[in-house]
PDB file of C-alpha atoms in Angstrom:
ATOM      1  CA  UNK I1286       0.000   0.000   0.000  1.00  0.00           C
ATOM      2  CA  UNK I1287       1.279   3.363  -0.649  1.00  0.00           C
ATOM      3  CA  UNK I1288       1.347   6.465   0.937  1.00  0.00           C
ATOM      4  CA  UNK I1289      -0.939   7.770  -0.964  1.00  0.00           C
ATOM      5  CA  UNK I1290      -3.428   5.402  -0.883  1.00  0.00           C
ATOM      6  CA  UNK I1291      -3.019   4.887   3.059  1.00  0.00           C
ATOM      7  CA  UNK I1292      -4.141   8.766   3.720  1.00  0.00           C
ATOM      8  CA  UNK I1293      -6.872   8.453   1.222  1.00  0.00           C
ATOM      9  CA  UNK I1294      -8.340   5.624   3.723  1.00  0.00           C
ATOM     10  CA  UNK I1295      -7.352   7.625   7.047  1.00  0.00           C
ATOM     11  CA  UNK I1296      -8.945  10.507   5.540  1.00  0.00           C
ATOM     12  CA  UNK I1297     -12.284   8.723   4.844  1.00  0.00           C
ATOM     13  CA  UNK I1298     -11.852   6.415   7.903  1.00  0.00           C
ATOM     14  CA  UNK I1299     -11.813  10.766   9.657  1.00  0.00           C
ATOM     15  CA  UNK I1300     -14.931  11.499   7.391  1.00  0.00           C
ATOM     16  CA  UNK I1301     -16.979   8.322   8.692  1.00  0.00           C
ATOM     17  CA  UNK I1302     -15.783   8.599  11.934  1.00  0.00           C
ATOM     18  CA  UNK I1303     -17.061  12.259  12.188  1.00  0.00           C
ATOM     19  CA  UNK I1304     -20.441  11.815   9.854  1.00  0.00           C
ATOM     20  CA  UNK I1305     -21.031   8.577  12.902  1.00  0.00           C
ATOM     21  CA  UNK I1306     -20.109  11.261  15.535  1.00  0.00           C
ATOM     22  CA  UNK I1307     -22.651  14.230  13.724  1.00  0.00           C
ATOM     23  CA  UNK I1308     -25.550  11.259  13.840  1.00  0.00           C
ATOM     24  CA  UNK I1309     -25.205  11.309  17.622  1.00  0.00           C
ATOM     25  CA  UNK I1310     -25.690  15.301  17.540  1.00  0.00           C
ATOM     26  CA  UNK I1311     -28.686  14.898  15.270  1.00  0.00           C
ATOM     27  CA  UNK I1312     -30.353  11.981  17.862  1.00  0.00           C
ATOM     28  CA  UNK I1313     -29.718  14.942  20.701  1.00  0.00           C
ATOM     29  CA  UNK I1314     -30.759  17.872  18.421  1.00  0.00           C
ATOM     30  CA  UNK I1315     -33.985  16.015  17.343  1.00  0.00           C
ATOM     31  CA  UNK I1316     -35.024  14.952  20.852  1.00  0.00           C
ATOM     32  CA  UNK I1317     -34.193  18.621  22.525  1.00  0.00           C
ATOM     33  CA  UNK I1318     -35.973  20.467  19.840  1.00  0.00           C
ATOM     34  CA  UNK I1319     -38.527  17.859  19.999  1.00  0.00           C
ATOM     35  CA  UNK I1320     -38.591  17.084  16.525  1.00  0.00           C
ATOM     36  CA  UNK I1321     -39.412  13.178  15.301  1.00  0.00           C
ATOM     37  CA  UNK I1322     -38.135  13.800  12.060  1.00  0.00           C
ATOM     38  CA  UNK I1323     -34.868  15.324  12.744  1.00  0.00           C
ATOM     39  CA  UNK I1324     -34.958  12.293  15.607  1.00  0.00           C
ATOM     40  CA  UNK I1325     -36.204   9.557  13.395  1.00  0.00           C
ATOM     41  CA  UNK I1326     -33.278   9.976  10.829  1.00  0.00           C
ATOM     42  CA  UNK I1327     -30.866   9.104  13.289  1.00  0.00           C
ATOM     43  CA  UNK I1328     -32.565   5.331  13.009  1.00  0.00           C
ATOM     44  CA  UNK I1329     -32.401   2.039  10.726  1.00  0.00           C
ATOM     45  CA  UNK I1330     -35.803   1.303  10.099  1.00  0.00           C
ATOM     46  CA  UNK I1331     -35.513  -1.537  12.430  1.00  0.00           C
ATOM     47  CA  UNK I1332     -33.750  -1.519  15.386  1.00  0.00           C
ATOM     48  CA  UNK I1333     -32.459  -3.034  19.118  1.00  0.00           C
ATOM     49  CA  UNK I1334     -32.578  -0.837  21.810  1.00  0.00           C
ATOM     50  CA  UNK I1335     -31.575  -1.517  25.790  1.00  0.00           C
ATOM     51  CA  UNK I1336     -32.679   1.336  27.674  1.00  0.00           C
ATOM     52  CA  UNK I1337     -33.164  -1.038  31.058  1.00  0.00           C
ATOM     53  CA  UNK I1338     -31.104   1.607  32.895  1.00  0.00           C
ATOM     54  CA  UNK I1339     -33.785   4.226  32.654  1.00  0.00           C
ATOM     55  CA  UNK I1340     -36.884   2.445  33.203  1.00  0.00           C
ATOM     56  CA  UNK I1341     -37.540   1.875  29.700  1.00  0.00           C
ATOM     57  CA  UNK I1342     -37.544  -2.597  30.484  1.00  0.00           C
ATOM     58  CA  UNK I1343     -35.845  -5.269  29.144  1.00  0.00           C
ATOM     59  CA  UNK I1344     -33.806  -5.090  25.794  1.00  0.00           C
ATOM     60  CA  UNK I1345     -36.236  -5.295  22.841  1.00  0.00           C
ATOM     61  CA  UNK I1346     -36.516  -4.937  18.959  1.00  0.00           C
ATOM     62  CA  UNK I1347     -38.751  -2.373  17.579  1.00  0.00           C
ATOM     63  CA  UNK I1348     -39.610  -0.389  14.465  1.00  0.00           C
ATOM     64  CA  UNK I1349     -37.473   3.034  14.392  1.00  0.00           C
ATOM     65  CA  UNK I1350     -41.164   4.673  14.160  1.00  0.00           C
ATOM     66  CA  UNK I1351     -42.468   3.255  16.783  1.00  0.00           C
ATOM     67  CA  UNK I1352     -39.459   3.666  19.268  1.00  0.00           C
ATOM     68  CA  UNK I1353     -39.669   7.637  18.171  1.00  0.00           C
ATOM     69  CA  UNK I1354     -43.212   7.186  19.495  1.00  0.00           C
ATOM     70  CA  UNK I1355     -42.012   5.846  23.138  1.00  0.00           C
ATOM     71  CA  UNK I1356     -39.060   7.884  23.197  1.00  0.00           C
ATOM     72  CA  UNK I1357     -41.407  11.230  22.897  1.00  0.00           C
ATOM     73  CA  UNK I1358     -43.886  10.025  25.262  1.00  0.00           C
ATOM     74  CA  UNK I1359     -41.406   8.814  27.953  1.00  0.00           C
ATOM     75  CA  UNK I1360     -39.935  12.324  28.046  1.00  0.00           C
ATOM     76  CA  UNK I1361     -43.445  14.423  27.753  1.00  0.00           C
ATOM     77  CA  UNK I1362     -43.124  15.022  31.420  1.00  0.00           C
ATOM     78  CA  UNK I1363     -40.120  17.087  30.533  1.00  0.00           C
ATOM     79  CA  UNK I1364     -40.862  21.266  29.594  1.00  0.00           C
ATOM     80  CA  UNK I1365     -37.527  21.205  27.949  1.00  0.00           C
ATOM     81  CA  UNK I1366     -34.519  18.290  28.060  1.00  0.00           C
ATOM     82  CA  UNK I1367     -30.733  19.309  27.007  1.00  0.00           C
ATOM     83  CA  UNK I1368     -28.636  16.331  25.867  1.00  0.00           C
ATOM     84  CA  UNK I1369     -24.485  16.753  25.930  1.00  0.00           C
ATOM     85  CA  UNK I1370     -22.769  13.762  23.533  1.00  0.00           C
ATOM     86  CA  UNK I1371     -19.412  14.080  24.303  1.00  0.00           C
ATOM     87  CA  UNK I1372     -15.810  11.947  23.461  1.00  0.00           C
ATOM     88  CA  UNK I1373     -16.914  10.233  20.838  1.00  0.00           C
ATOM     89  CA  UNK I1374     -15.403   6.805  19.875  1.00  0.00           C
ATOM     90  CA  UNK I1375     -15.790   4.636  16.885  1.00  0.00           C
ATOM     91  CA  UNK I1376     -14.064   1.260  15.622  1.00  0.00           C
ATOM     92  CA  UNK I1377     -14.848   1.388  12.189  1.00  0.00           C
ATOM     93  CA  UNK I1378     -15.752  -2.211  10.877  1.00  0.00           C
ATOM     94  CA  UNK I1379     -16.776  -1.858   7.362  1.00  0.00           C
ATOM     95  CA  UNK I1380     -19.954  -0.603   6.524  1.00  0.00           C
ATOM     96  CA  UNK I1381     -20.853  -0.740  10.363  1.00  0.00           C
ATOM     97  CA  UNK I1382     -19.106   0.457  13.370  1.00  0.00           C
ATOM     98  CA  UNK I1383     -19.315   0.741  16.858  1.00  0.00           C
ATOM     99  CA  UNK I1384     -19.813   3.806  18.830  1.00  0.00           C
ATOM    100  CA  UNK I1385     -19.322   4.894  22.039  1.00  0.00           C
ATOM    101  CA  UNK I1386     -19.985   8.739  24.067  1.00  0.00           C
ATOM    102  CA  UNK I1387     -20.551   9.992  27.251  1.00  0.00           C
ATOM    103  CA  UNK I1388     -24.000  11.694  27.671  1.00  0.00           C
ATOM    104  CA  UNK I1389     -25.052  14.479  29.849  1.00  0.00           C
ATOM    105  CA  UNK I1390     -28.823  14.964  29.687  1.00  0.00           C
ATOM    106  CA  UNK I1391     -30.467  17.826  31.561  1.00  0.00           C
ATOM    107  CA  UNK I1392     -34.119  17.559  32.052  1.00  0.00           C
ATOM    108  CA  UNK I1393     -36.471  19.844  33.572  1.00  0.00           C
ATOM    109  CA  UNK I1394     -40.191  19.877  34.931  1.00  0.00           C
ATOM    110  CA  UNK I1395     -41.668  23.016  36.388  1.00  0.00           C
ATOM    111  CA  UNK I1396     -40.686  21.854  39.820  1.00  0.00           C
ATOM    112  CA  UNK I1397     -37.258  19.541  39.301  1.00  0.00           C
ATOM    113  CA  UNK I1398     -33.894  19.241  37.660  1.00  0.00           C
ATOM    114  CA  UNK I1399     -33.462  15.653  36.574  1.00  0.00           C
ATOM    115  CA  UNK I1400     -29.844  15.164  35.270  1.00  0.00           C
ATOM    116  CA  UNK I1401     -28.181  11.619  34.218  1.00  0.00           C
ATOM    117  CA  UNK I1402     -25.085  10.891  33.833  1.00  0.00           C
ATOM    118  CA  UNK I1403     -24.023   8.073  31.870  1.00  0.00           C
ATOM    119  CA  UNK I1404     -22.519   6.234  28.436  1.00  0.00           C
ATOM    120  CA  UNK I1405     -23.780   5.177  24.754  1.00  0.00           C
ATOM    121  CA  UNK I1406     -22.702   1.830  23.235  1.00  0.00           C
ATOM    122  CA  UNK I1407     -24.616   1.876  19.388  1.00  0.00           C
ATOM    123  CA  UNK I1408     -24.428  -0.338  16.706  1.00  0.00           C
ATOM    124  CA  UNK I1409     -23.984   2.201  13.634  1.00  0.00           C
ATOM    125  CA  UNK I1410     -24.766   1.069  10.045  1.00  0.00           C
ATOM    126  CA  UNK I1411     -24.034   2.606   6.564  1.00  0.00           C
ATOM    127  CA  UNK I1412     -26.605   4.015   4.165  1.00  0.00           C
ATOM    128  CA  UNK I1413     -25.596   5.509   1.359  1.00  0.00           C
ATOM    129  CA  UNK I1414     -23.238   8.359   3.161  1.00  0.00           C
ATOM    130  CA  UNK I1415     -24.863   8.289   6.182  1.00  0.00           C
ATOM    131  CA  UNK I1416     -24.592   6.409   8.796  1.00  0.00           C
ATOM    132  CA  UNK I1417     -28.067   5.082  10.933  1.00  0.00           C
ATOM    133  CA  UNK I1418     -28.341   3.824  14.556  1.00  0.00           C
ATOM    134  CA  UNK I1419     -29.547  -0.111  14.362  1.00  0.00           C
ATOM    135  CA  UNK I1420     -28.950  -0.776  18.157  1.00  0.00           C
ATOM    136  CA  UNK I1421     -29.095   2.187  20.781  1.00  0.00           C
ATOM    137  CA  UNK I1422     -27.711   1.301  24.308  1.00  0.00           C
ATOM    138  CA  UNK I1423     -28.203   3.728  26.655  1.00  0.00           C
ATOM    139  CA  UNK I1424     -25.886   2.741  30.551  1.00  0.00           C
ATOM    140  CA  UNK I1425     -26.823   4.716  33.394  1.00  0.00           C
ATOM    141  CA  UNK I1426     -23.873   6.024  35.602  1.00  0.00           C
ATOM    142  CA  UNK I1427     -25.034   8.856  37.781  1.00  0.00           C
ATOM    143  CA  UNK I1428     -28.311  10.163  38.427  1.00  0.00           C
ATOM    144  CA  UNK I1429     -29.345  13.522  40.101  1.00  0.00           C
ATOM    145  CA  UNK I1430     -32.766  14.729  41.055  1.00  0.00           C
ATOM    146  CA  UNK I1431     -33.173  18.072  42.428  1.00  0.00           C
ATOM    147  CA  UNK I1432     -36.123  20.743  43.282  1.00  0.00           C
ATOM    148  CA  UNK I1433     -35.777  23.933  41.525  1.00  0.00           C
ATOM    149  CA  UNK I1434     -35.396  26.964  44.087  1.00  0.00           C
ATOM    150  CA  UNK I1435     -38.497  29.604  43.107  1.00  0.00           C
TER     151      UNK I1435
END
């Protein structure tokens, strides 16, 4: 392999590693703005999500529709929600890869601050340029819950 060749694939193996990275800012984007479509792009059609650690049950398969669905209704109690995706990791394994990020998500009622703390392990897939969410895995580290001082 040349030189030449090699940074051609490092520079793409940057460009999917960031595109994977930009789908995670999307999945916050659409759920803090509240917007299923902006959400609901994020997804594979199909898809395996384990969301024991917040309530959300045992691991289960769904349609990417209908998980938008739950996801919005779970956090209806919520006025407003701020989601922080932060250090990023991906192993690049062809057309899928796995990815990895803290999150930091802020949520507020009119009388409480919930806050959790925790990590992302997804199972990312390629379409086209893009690159979808086909399992979401969402670990629970920390949790805070406090009453808002009026």
């Amino acid at each position: 392999e040349d030189l030449e060749t090699k940074m051609e694939k490092d520079l793409q193996d940057l460009l999917n590693k960031e595109r994977i990275a930009s789908t995670m800012k999307l999945y916050a984007r659409g759920a803090d703005l509240r917007n299923k479509e902006i959400y609901r792009s994020c997804f594979t059609d199909k898809l395996e999500l384990d969301m024991a650690s917040v309530g959300l049950g045992e691991p289960y398969s769904s349609t990417a529709d209908d998980w938008v669905d739950r996801a919005f209704d779970f956090t209806s109690s919520f006025h407003s929600t701020q989601h922080m995706i932060t250090n990023n990791e991906v192993e690049l394994l062809g057309n899928e890869a796995i990815h990895t990020a803290y999150i930091c998500a802020v949520n507020f009622t009119t009388d409480e601050v919930n806050t959790v703390w925790g990590f992302y392990t997804n199972k990312v897939i390629r379409v086209g340029n893009e690159w979808r969410i086909a399992k979401l895995k969402l670990t629970v580290t920390a949790r805070e819950v406090r009453k808002i001082q009026k």
